[in-house]
Each structure stands twice: as C-alpha cells, then as structure tokens.
Short mmCIF file of C-alpha atoms in Angstrom, two decimals:
data_model
loop_
_atom_site.label_atom_id
_atom_site.label_comp_id
_atom_site.label_asym_id
_atom_site.label_seq_id
_atom_site.Cartn_x
_atom_site.Cartn_y
_atom_site.Cartn_z
CA ASN X 98 184.20 71.60 119.95
CA CYS X 99 180.48 71.37 120.69
CA GLU X 100 178.06 68.98 119.06
CA ARG X 101 174.29 69.00 119.46
CA ILE X 102 173.10 65.46 120.09
CA TRP X 103 169.46 66.23 120.93
CA GLN X 104 167.12 69.07 121.73
CA LEU X 105 163.88 69.36 123.67
CA ALA X 106 160.90 71.66 123.97
CA VAL X 107 160.52 73.25 127.40
CA ALA X 108 157.01 72.89 128.77
CA ARG X 109 155.11 76.16 129.07
CA LYS X 110 152.46 76.80 131.69
CA SER X 111 149.75 76.03 129.12
CA ASP X 112 151.43 72.65 128.47
CA ILE X 113 151.47 71.88 132.19
CA ASP X 114 147.82 72.95 132.54
CA ALA X 115 146.85 70.61 129.70
CA ALA X 116 148.89 67.71 131.04
CA VAL X 117 147.39 68.02 134.51
CA ALA X 118 143.85 68.23 133.09
CA ALA X 119 144.45 65.08 131.01
CA SER X 120 145.90 63.30 134.04
CA ARG X 121 142.88 64.17 136.18
CA ARG X 122 140.56 62.69 133.56
CA ALA X 123 142.71 59.57 133.30
CA PHE X 124 142.78 59.18 137.08
CA GLN X 125 139.02 58.85 137.35
CA ASP X 126 139.14 55.80 135.07
CA TRP X 127 142.45 54.30 136.21
CA ARG X 128 141.53 54.22 139.89
CA ARG X 129 138.64 51.88 138.99
CA VAL X 130 140.83 49.42 137.07
CA ARG X 131 141.39 46.20 139.00
CA VAL X 132 144.82 45.84 140.53
CA ASP X 133 145.56 42.63 138.62
CA GLU X 134 145.01 44.49 135.34
CA ARG X 135 147.21 47.37 136.50
CA LEU X 136 149.89 44.85 137.38
CA ARG X 137 149.64 43.18 133.98
CA LEU X 138 150.15 46.48 132.15
CA LEU X 139 153.07 47.52 134.32
CA GLN X 140 154.76 44.17 133.85
CA ALA X 141 154.40 44.75 130.11
CA PHE X 142 156.24 48.04 130.63
CA GLY X 143 159.02 46.10 132.33
CA TYR X 144 159.23 43.76 129.34
CA GLN X 145 159.63 46.78 127.05
CA LEU X 146 162.45 48.15 129.18
CA GLU X 147 164.20 44.77 129.01
CA LYS X 148 163.67 44.56 125.25
CA HIS X 149 165.18 48.01 124.72
CA GLU X 150 167.89 47.70 127.37
CA ALA X 151 170.80 48.12 124.94
CA GLU X 152 169.33 51.33 123.52
CA LEU X 153 168.75 52.81 126.96
CA VAL X 154 172.21 51.78 128.14
CA ASP X 155 173.75 53.65 125.21
CA LEU X 156 171.71 56.74 126.10
CA LEU X 157 172.89 56.57 129.72
CA VAL X 158 176.48 56.51 128.48
CA ASP X 159 176.01 59.26 125.89
CA ASP X 160 173.72 61.66 127.76
CA ILE X 161 175.00 61.54 131.34
CA GLY X 162 178.44 59.93 130.97
CA LYS X 163 177.58 56.89 133.09
CA PRO X 164 180.18 54.13 132.64
CA ILE X 165 178.57 51.37 130.62
CA ARG X 166 178.96 48.73 133.32
CA TYR X 167 176.94 50.88 135.72
CA ALA X 168 174.44 51.82 133.00
CA ARG X 169 173.66 48.11 132.71
CA ASP X 170 173.37 47.92 136.49
CA GLU X 171 170.86 50.77 136.42
CA MET X 172 168.67 48.98 133.88
CA ALA X 173 168.82 45.80 135.99
CA ARG X 174 167.80 47.82 139.04
CA ALA X 175 164.85 49.35 137.19
CA ILE X 176 163.54 45.88 136.38
CA ALA X 177 164.20 44.72 139.96
CA LEU X 178 162.20 47.69 141.30
CA ILE X 179 159.23 46.78 139.10
CA ARG X 180 159.29 43.21 140.38
CA ALA X 181 159.72 44.35 143.98
CA ALA X 182 156.75 46.74 143.71
CA ALA X 183 154.64 43.95 142.24
CA ARG X 184 155.39 41.75 145.25
CA GLN X 185 153.87 44.37 147.56
CA VAL X 186 150.51 44.29 145.78
CA GLU X 187 147.68 42.64 147.70
CA PRO X 188 145.08 40.88 145.49
CA GLY X 189 142.16 42.38 147.40
CA GLN X 190 143.58 45.85 147.88
CA ASP X 191 140.95 47.47 145.61
CA ARG X 192 138.01 45.72 147.28
CA ILE X 193 135.51 48.04 149.00
CA PRO X 194 134.88 46.99 152.62
CA GLU X 195 131.39 45.74 153.43
CA LYS X 196 131.54 46.57 157.11
CA THR X 197 133.05 49.23 159.34
CA GLY X 198 136.77 49.44 158.73
CA TYR X 199 139.20 51.29 156.52
CA ARG X 200 140.63 51.27 153.04
CA ARG X 201 143.52 52.92 151.23
CA GLU X 202 142.77 55.36 148.44
CA PRO X 203 145.13 56.71 145.74
CA LEU X 204 146.26 60.32 145.94
CA GLY X 205 145.56 61.39 142.34
CA VAL X 206 148.08 63.15 140.09
CA ILE X 207 151.65 62.51 141.23
CA GLY X 208 154.25 65.10 140.22
CA LEU X 209 157.56 63.29 139.82
CA ILE X 210 160.76 65.36 139.78
CA GLY X 211 163.61 63.11 138.67
CA PRO X 212 167.41 63.37 139.07
CA PHE X 213 170.12 63.19 136.41
CA ASN X 214 172.25 60.45 137.95
CA ASN X 215 169.79 57.54 137.73
CA PRO X 216 167.33 58.81 135.12
CA VAL X 217 165.72 55.40 134.53
CA ALA X 218 165.85 53.43 137.78
CA ILE X 219 164.86 56.18 140.24
CA PRO X 220 161.80 57.34 138.27
CA VAL X 221 160.72 53.77 137.49
CA GLY X 222 160.95 53.01 141.21
CA LYS X 223 158.38 55.77 141.77
CA ILE X 224 156.21 55.42 138.65
CA VAL X 225 155.37 51.75 139.01
CA PRO X 226 154.12 51.75 142.62
CA ALA X 227 152.29 55.04 142.03
CA LEU X 228 150.35 53.47 139.18
CA LEU X 229 149.86 50.15 140.93
CA TYR X 230 148.08 51.96 143.75
CA GLY X 231 145.77 53.75 141.30
CA ASN X 232 147.51 57.10 140.80
CA VAL X 233 148.63 58.74 137.56
CA VAL X 234 152.04 60.36 137.00
CA ILE X 235 153.51 63.45 135.36
CA TRP X 236 157.29 63.16 135.17
CA LYS X 237 159.63 66.16 135.01
CA PRO X 238 163.10 64.70 134.41
CA ALA X 239 166.38 66.47 135.02
CA ILE X 240 167.43 68.17 131.80
CA PRO X 241 170.35 65.78 131.04
CA GLY X 242 167.96 62.82 131.39
CA SER X 243 165.16 64.31 129.28
CA ARG X 244 165.78 62.29 126.12
CA ILE X 245 165.92 59.10 128.19
CA ALA X 246 162.63 60.01 129.92
CA GLN X 247 160.86 60.67 126.65
CA ILE X 248 161.94 57.31 125.25
CA ALA X 249 160.93 55.52 128.46
CA ALA X 250 157.49 57.14 128.25
CA GLU X 251 157.17 55.99 124.64
CA LEU X 252 157.98 52.43 125.74
CA PHE X 253 155.33 52.77 128.47
CA ALA X 254 152.74 53.86 125.89
CA THR X 255 153.69 50.95 123.62
CA ALA X 256 153.36 48.47 126.48
CA THR X 257 150.13 49.75 128.02
CA HIS X 258 148.33 51.70 125.26
CA ARG X 259 147.60 54.19 128.04
CA PRO X 260 149.95 57.15 127.39
CA GLU X 261 147.77 59.43 129.51
CA LEU X 262 148.83 57.57 132.65
CA LEU X 263 152.48 58.65 132.35
CA GLN X 264 153.26 62.01 130.77
CA VAL X 265 156.67 63.68 130.50
CA LEU X 266 157.18 67.45 130.76
CA CYS X 267 160.68 68.75 130.10
CA GLY X 268 162.23 71.88 131.54
CA GLY X 269 164.10 73.31 134.47
CA GLU X 270 163.25 74.75 137.86
CA GLU X 271 160.32 76.85 136.63
CA THR X 272 158.67 73.78 135.07
CA ALA X 273 159.20 71.78 138.25
CA ARG X 274 157.68 74.49 140.43
CA GLU X 275 154.60 74.81 138.25
CA LEU X 276 154.10 71.05 138.16
CA MET X 277 154.35 70.85 141.95
CA ALA X 278 151.88 73.73 142.23
CA GLN X 279 149.26 71.69 140.36
CA SER X 280 149.90 68.09 141.49
CA ASP X 281 148.05 66.20 144.23
CA ALA X 282 151.32 64.87 145.66
CA VAL X 283 155.02 65.23 144.84
CA THR X 284 157.89 62.75 144.85
CA ILE X 285 161.35 64.15 144.22
CA SER X 286 164.97 62.99 144.25
CA GLY X 287 167.38 65.89 144.22
CA SER X 288 169.48 68.38 146.11
CA SER X 289 168.78 69.92 149.49
CA LYS X 290 167.91 73.17 147.73
CA ALA X 291 165.36 71.41 145.54
CA GLY X 292 163.93 69.64 148.57
CA ARG X 293 163.44 72.88 150.47
CA ALA X 294 161.66 74.44 147.49
CA ALA X 295 159.40 71.39 147.18
CA GLN X 296 158.64 71.43 150.90
CA GLU X 297 157.58 75.08 150.77
CA ILE X 298 155.27 74.49 147.80
CA CYS X 299 153.73 71.29 149.16
CA ALA X 300 153.32 72.60 152.71
CA ALA X 301 151.52 75.70 151.45
CA ARG X 302 149.11 73.46 149.50
CA TYR X 303 148.72 70.77 152.21
CA ILE X 304 149.76 68.00 149.83
CA PRO X 305 151.99 64.98 150.54
CA LEU X 306 155.71 65.17 149.74
CA GLN X 307 158.28 62.40 149.43
CA ALA X 308 161.78 63.80 149.04
CA GLU X 309 165.08 61.92 148.81
CA LEU X 310 167.75 64.58 149.17
CA GLY X 311 171.11 62.86 149.11
CA GLY X 312 173.62 62.15 151.81
CA ASN X 313 177.00 62.89 153.32
CA ASN X 314 177.53 59.24 154.09
CA ALA X 315 180.23 57.96 156.46
CA SER X 316 181.87 54.59 156.99
CA ILE X 317 183.54 53.94 160.35
CA VAL X 318 186.61 51.69 160.07
CA TRP X 319 187.73 50.23 163.40
CA ARG X 320 191.05 48.67 164.36
CA ASP X 321 189.76 45.08 164.24
CA ALA X 322 188.41 45.36 160.69
CA ASP X 323 189.88 43.73 157.59
CA LEU X 324 191.56 46.97 156.54
CA ALA X 325 192.36 45.96 152.97
CA ALA X 326 188.78 44.82 152.33
CA ALA X 327 187.40 47.97 153.94
CA ALA X 328 189.67 50.16 151.82
CA ALA X 329 188.61 48.42 148.60
CA SER X 330 184.91 48.68 149.48
CA ILE X 331 185.08 52.35 150.50
CA ALA X 332 187.17 53.36 147.47
CA GLU X 333 184.67 51.82 145.09
CA GLY X 334 181.77 53.26 147.05
CA ALA X 335 183.30 56.73 146.91
CA PHE X 336 184.58 57.06 143.38
CA VAL X 337 182.72 54.97 140.80
CA PHE X 338 180.52 57.04 138.46
CA ALA X 339 182.60 60.01 139.69
CA GLY X 340 180.87 59.89 143.07
CA GLN X 341 177.52 60.93 141.58
CA ARG X 342 175.36 58.64 143.71
CA CYS X 343 173.30 59.71 146.70
CA THR X 344 174.58 56.68 148.64
CA ALA X 345 178.24 57.24 147.67
CA ASN X 346 180.75 56.94 150.49
CA ARG X 347 181.59 60.61 151.18
CA ARG X 348 183.50 60.18 154.45
CA ALA X 349 185.68 57.53 156.11
CA ILE X 350 186.10 57.79 159.89
CA ILE X 351 189.19 55.88 160.96
CA ASP X 352 190.34 54.56 164.34
CA SER X 353 193.47 56.63 165.03
CA SER X 354 195.51 53.52 165.90
CA VAL X 355 195.27 52.27 162.28
CA TYR X 356 194.83 55.65 160.56
CA ASP X 357 198.12 55.80 158.64
CA ILE X 358 197.97 52.15 157.58
CA PHE X 359 194.42 52.53 156.38
CA VAL X 360 195.04 55.76 154.43
CA ASN X 361 197.89 54.03 152.58
CA GLN X 362 195.65 51.07 151.73
CA LEU X 363 192.86 53.42 150.69
CA VAL X 364 195.16 55.26 148.29
CA LEU X 365 196.34 51.96 146.84
CA ALA X 366 192.79 50.67 146.38
CA SER X 367 191.59 53.95 144.87
CA ARG X 368 194.41 54.07 142.35
CA GLY X 369 193.37 50.60 141.20
CA LEU X 370 190.02 51.91 139.95
CA VAL X 371 189.82 52.49 136.20
CA TRP X 372 189.36 56.12 135.13
CA GLY X 373 188.43 56.66 131.49
CA ASP X 374 185.92 56.62 128.63
CA PRO X 375 182.39 55.74 129.86
CA ALA X 376 181.87 53.57 126.78
CA ASP X 377 184.82 51.37 127.75
CA GLU X 378 183.73 48.18 129.52
CA LYS X 379 186.56 48.53 132.05
CA THR X 380 185.83 52.12 133.09
CA GLN X 381 184.61 52.74 136.63
CA ILE X 382 185.14 56.51 136.88
CA GLY X 383 183.98 58.78 134.08
CA PRO X 384 183.27 62.52 133.82
CA LEU X 385 180.96 64.58 135.98
CA ILE X 386 177.64 65.59 134.53
CA SER X 387 178.88 69.03 133.40
CA SER X 388 181.77 71.45 133.45
CA ALA X 389 179.83 73.55 135.98
CA SER X 390 179.64 70.56 138.32
CA ARG X 391 183.33 69.85 137.83
CA ASN X 392 184.25 73.45 138.60
CA ARG X 393 182.06 73.51 141.72
CA VAL X 394 183.65 70.35 143.15
CA LYS X 395 187.17 71.45 142.22
CA ALA X 396 186.62 74.76 144.00
CA VAL X 397 185.75 72.89 147.21
CA ILE X 398 188.94 70.82 146.86
CA ASP X 399 191.01 73.95 146.22
CA ARG X 400 189.61 75.60 149.34
CA ALA X 401 190.50 72.49 151.37
CA ARG X 402 194.04 72.63 150.00
CA ALA X 403 194.25 76.33 150.85
CA ALA X 404 193.16 75.49 154.40
CA ALA X 405 196.24 73.23 154.65
CA PHE X 406 194.35 69.93 154.70
CA ARG X 407 196.19 67.01 153.12
CA VAL X 408 194.86 66.52 149.57
CA ILE X 409 195.77 63.34 147.69
CA SER X 410 195.09 63.22 143.93
CA LEU X 411 194.59 59.67 142.74
CA SER X 412 195.23 59.81 139.01
CA GLU X 413 198.58 60.30 137.36
CA LYS X 414 196.92 61.66 134.22
CA SER X 415 195.99 65.30 133.71
CA ASP X 416 192.26 65.81 134.13
CA GLY X 417 192.39 68.88 131.89
CA ALA X 418 193.55 66.75 128.96
CA ARG X 419 190.32 64.78 129.03
CA GLY X 420 187.80 67.58 128.69
CA ASN X 421 186.17 70.14 130.90
CA ALA X 422 183.85 67.80 132.87
CA TRP X 423 186.59 65.46 134.12
CA LEU X 424 187.98 65.65 137.64
CA GLU X 425 190.55 63.30 139.09
CA PRO X 426 189.45 61.32 142.16
CA THR X 427 190.65 62.97 145.36
CA ILE X 428 191.10 62.06 149.04
CA VAL X 429 191.07 64.90 151.57
CA CYS X 430 192.36 64.19 155.09
CA CYS X 431 190.60 66.56 157.44
CA ASP X 432 190.48 66.51 161.24
CA ASP X 433 188.28 69.63 161.51
CA PRO X 434 184.68 68.36 161.83
CA ASN X 435 183.32 71.82 160.98
CA ALA X 436 185.25 72.28 157.74
CA GLU X 437 183.29 72.84 154.55
CA ILE X 438 184.76 69.72 152.95
CA VAL X 439 183.32 67.65 155.83
CA GLN X 440 179.97 69.35 156.20
CA GLU X 441 178.94 69.81 152.57
CA GLU X 442 178.08 66.98 150.19
CA THR X 443 180.29 67.46 147.12
CA PHE X 444 178.45 64.96 144.88
CA GLY X 445 181.71 64.32 143.09
CA PRO X 446 184.79 62.06 143.21
CA VAL X 447 185.93 63.23 146.65
CA LEU X 448 186.40 61.18 149.81
CA VAL X 449 187.04 62.88 153.16
CA VAL X 450 189.05 60.93 155.75
CA GLN X 451 188.50 61.80 159.42
CA ARG X 452 190.48 60.55 162.42
CA ALA X 453 188.68 59.25 165.57
CA GLU X 454 190.62 58.99 168.83
CA ASP X 455 188.01 56.73 170.42
CA TRP X 456 184.70 55.01 169.66
CA ASP X 457 182.50 57.78 171.04
CA GLU X 458 184.25 60.30 168.82
CA ALA X 459 183.73 58.02 165.82
CA ILE X 460 179.97 57.94 166.46
CA SER X 461 179.94 61.71 167.04
CA LEU X 462 181.74 62.35 163.75
CA CYS X 463 179.43 59.98 161.89
CA ASN X 464 176.36 61.84 163.19
CA GLY X 465 178.00 65.25 163.00
CA VAL X 466 176.57 66.42 159.67
CA LYS X 467 173.10 67.63 158.76
CA GLN X 468 172.41 64.70 156.41
CA GLY X 469 171.45 61.18 157.44
CA LEU X 470 170.96 58.91 154.44
CA ALA X 471 173.44 56.03 154.91
CA ALA X 472 176.22 54.97 157.26
CA ALA X 473 178.44 51.89 157.54
CA ILE X 474 180.67 50.15 160.06
CA PHE X 475 183.68 47.93 159.38
CA THR X 476 184.48 45.79 162.41
CA THR X 477 184.41 42.20 163.70
CA SER X 478 183.02 43.25 167.09
CA LEU X 479 179.36 42.36 167.63
CA GLU X 480 179.30 44.78 170.57
CA ARG X 481 180.40 47.68 168.38
CA ILE X 482 177.95 46.71 165.65
CA GLU X 483 175.11 46.72 168.17
CA ASP X 484 176.17 50.11 169.52
CA PHE X 485 176.48 51.47 165.96
CA LEU X 486 172.93 50.29 165.18
CA GLN X 487 171.64 51.94 168.34
CA ARG X 488 173.34 55.31 168.01
CA VAL X 489 173.83 56.24 164.35
CA ARG X 490 171.14 58.52 162.94
CA ALA X 491 170.63 57.48 159.33
CA GLY X 492 167.95 55.71 157.33
CA ILE X 493 170.25 53.03 155.86
CA LEU X 494 172.81 51.21 158.00
CA LYS X 495 175.35 48.76 156.56
CA ILE X 496 177.72 46.30 158.17
CA ASN X 497 181.15 45.57 156.65
CA CYS X 498 180.23 47.06 153.28
CA SER X 499 180.30 50.62 152.05
CA THR X 500 177.35 52.98 152.10
CA ALA X 501 176.86 52.71 148.33
CA ASN X 502 174.02 50.74 146.72
CA ALA X 503 170.69 49.56 148.11
CA ALA X 504 168.29 46.63 147.68
CA ALA X 505 165.18 47.03 145.53
CA ASP X 506 162.75 45.59 148.08
CA LEU X 507 163.82 47.44 151.24
CA PRO X 508 162.71 50.95 152.22
CA PHE X 509 165.04 53.66 150.95
CA GLY X 510 164.90 56.95 152.80
CA GLY X 511 167.07 59.37 154.69
CA TRP X 512 166.81 60.92 158.13
CA LYS X 513 167.53 64.51 159.10
CA ALA X 514 168.19 66.69 156.01
CA SER X 515 168.39 63.64 153.74
CA GLY X 516 164.68 62.99 153.52
CA ILE X 517 161.18 64.38 153.87
CA GLY X 518 158.10 62.19 154.14
CA PRO X 519 157.88 58.41 153.79
CA ALA X 520 160.74 56.36 152.37
CA GLU X 521 160.68 54.81 148.91
CA HIS X 522 160.37 51.16 147.82
CA GLY X 523 159.21 47.95 149.43
CA PRO X 524 156.45 48.31 152.03
CA ALA X 525 157.08 52.08 152.14
CA ASN X 526 155.45 52.55 148.72
CA ARG X 527 151.97 52.06 150.10
CA GLU X 528 152.63 54.58 152.87
CA PHE X 529 153.19 57.37 150.40
CA PHE X 530 151.09 56.56 147.35
CA THR X 531 147.85 55.93 149.28
CA ARG X 532 146.03 57.56 152.16
CA MET X 533 143.83 55.84 154.72
CA GLN X 534 140.08 56.38 154.74
CA SER X 535 137.77 55.04 157.47
CA LEU X 536 134.34 53.68 156.55
CA TYR X 537 131.40 53.25 158.94
CA PHE X 538 128.33 51.07 158.39
CA LEU X 539 125.22 51.05 160.56
#
C-alpha cells in the first residue's frame, strides 16, 4: 500500500533564474551587514531549530526513516555546528584595512546541494558559516529531505526576517546542475558521481567547489587491542541507521592471529543491535532510504555470495516481512582486496572483514581503496599508533574508536576520492567561504 505524505513543486529554470537574481540583490546588502549583527540573526535561527526540535525529529523519522534516537542526535549536532561556527568569527573580520595588507571577501551566491541522510545538520553546517562570512545561500536538498528543508527555511525566515538570504529550490539532478551553473561557488555532500558532475561544472566556470563525497572507511584491529570493545564500537559504527552515514565503518582489517576470535565477537556485538521501527526509542537499525537503495545493496551482497565469500546475516527475522526498503545487517569476509565488495562503498548495512598477515599489509589494505575519508586503529601500542598516523591516507583519523561520527568544531574533509576543495567546519569554514584580496596603499 502506498500513501502520499507530502508533495513538492520541482523548480523550473525560470524559478532558478529568479532565485539567483534575488540572491544577488540580497548579497549586495548582506555583505555590508556587520558580523555581530549577522551572528545575532543566525543565533536566532538556532533558537528556532531548538524550539521546533520535536517537529523536525518527527520529520526525520517519517521522511527518511532515521531512528528517533539518531534523529535527536542530528538536531543536537545542527545546534553544535551553529555554535562552533560562531566561535570562529573574529570581531574585526569585516573591518577594511587602512594600510597595505589583505582582507577576506565573501564569494557571493553559494549553491548548496544537500544529502538525504543528514538533511538538517549537514546543510546547517554549511549555511551558517556561509552567511556569517557575508555570502547568501540557495539550498537544493535531496528529494527525501525536501519537506524538512522547506520547514527549516521557514524557521530561518521567522528568526531573521530575511528570507532572501536562504532560499530552497526542490528537484533532482537537473535542478542541481542548473543551480551549480549559476552559483558563485558550490558546496555539496553526495556520491562520487555527484561530485564528478559538480567538479566538471565548477571547473568549466572557474568557481570554487567544496565536495564531501563519502568514504569506504576502515578500522584496523590489532592483536593487542581490547577485542570485545573494538567489536562493539565497529558494529555500531557499521550498522546504525542502516549504514547510511559517510563516516560509517565499511571495513574491518584484522590481525590474522586474532581473526577468528574477533569475527565471532563482531557477530555477537552486531546481533545485539536493535533492528526495528524507526519511531521506537530502542531502534538502532531502520530501513534504507528506498527500495531502490535496498535492491542495489542486496545485489552487491548477492554477488559477494556468488563469488564464494563468507556472508553472515545478522538478523533472525525475515527482511522481506518488514517492507521493501529493509535489509538485514550483513558481514562479508573477503580476503580479495580487489573484490567489488571491498572497493565499492555500499552505503548500506554491510561490513567487510579483511585479514592482514602483518602490519604492513594492514596499512596497505587500509589505503587500498580510492576513497580516503576516515580510518581508525584499535591497539595499545603507541608505536603502531604513530606509524598509523604517519602512513594512512585519510582526512579523519581515529584512535580506539570507530570511524563513525565527528566533532562539530574540527575540520571535516576527505582525501583522495572522498573530497574536493577545502574541508568543512571549524577553521576550514573561512578557507572555503571567503577568498583573500590584497590591498595596497601609497
């Protein structure tokens, strides 16, 4: 049975033209507003998000199937990102130099292409610093997050009385492409395919691009680690919210001397996670975003099974009985570093376990994919930690905790195919949302 819960109007080219024109007019005024006034208005936006937290949490559960406990976490992160961006503001940042030197100028109209999996926190983490540095924003949310984006924009207008500073345009790939073709800079969180398309458009127009493109994140578990704690951390990092997080733990690389013990503990820890209704307070693993996503991920698992890799299903209940977007959490043991299941990010409830015969092989396996967002090490050896920090090629490195999650005030950005342009958050915000301009006085 199908039920319509909301509908949206897809932006036409004329709508995008009008939105960009309005944003350009707003930019000329907004860039002259003092930074303390900008900060005051954006803090008011944060207060509105807090005031309407329960409503937005319900939408996250209903529209994208996010378990309610993680929907609340997302709202808390959105508020934390606003506060973290505010801490980076310098009181005199909008002061014009009176002698030879330099200043930072805003870019103009920022085209924001948002993802479905964190439709509040990720865009807020871009919107607030963009505006604080004097830019204006047009936001194209992922289709499943469109209703949430429209409500967030309404809360912004209520808080600031400046709706022209943050406009929302709904639609799919065509809308995103047209917005990027007219913006002064683009910030996007999405797939590798979306990132490549954005890079082509932005490069052809010589405009800045910030792209966070997901990860195929690995945790190395060495023989001296607390194996039970590592298993619990990796299981949660891999499977909560059905693995639909860019920092989710996709791979576990295990010292061969403890491989069998660790796999058993990993299965035990994974089966302890609660799989069920996203509205249930206890649920940790809900459905995928769509039946198409479920079918795509299941096809990858089926091909791994056909290739004779060990596939461990972690739920005793039939996924088919729950609806067509549900997929039971799965561990795939694979010693072929070139296999599809290793090399491709599934973005679903799948964890790949790889065996390392020695430390050098563990590092090689960790680095042996095209992505480089996050990586982790579980060990008590300071020497191995130091070597891990020296040799692993990823933008986020974690010690004795899984790859999942990130702080609001530290830079967030991937290396290799996981990122293009400056990172997000913390001191990195200024690097993307402004450009340097030298001034000379006689």
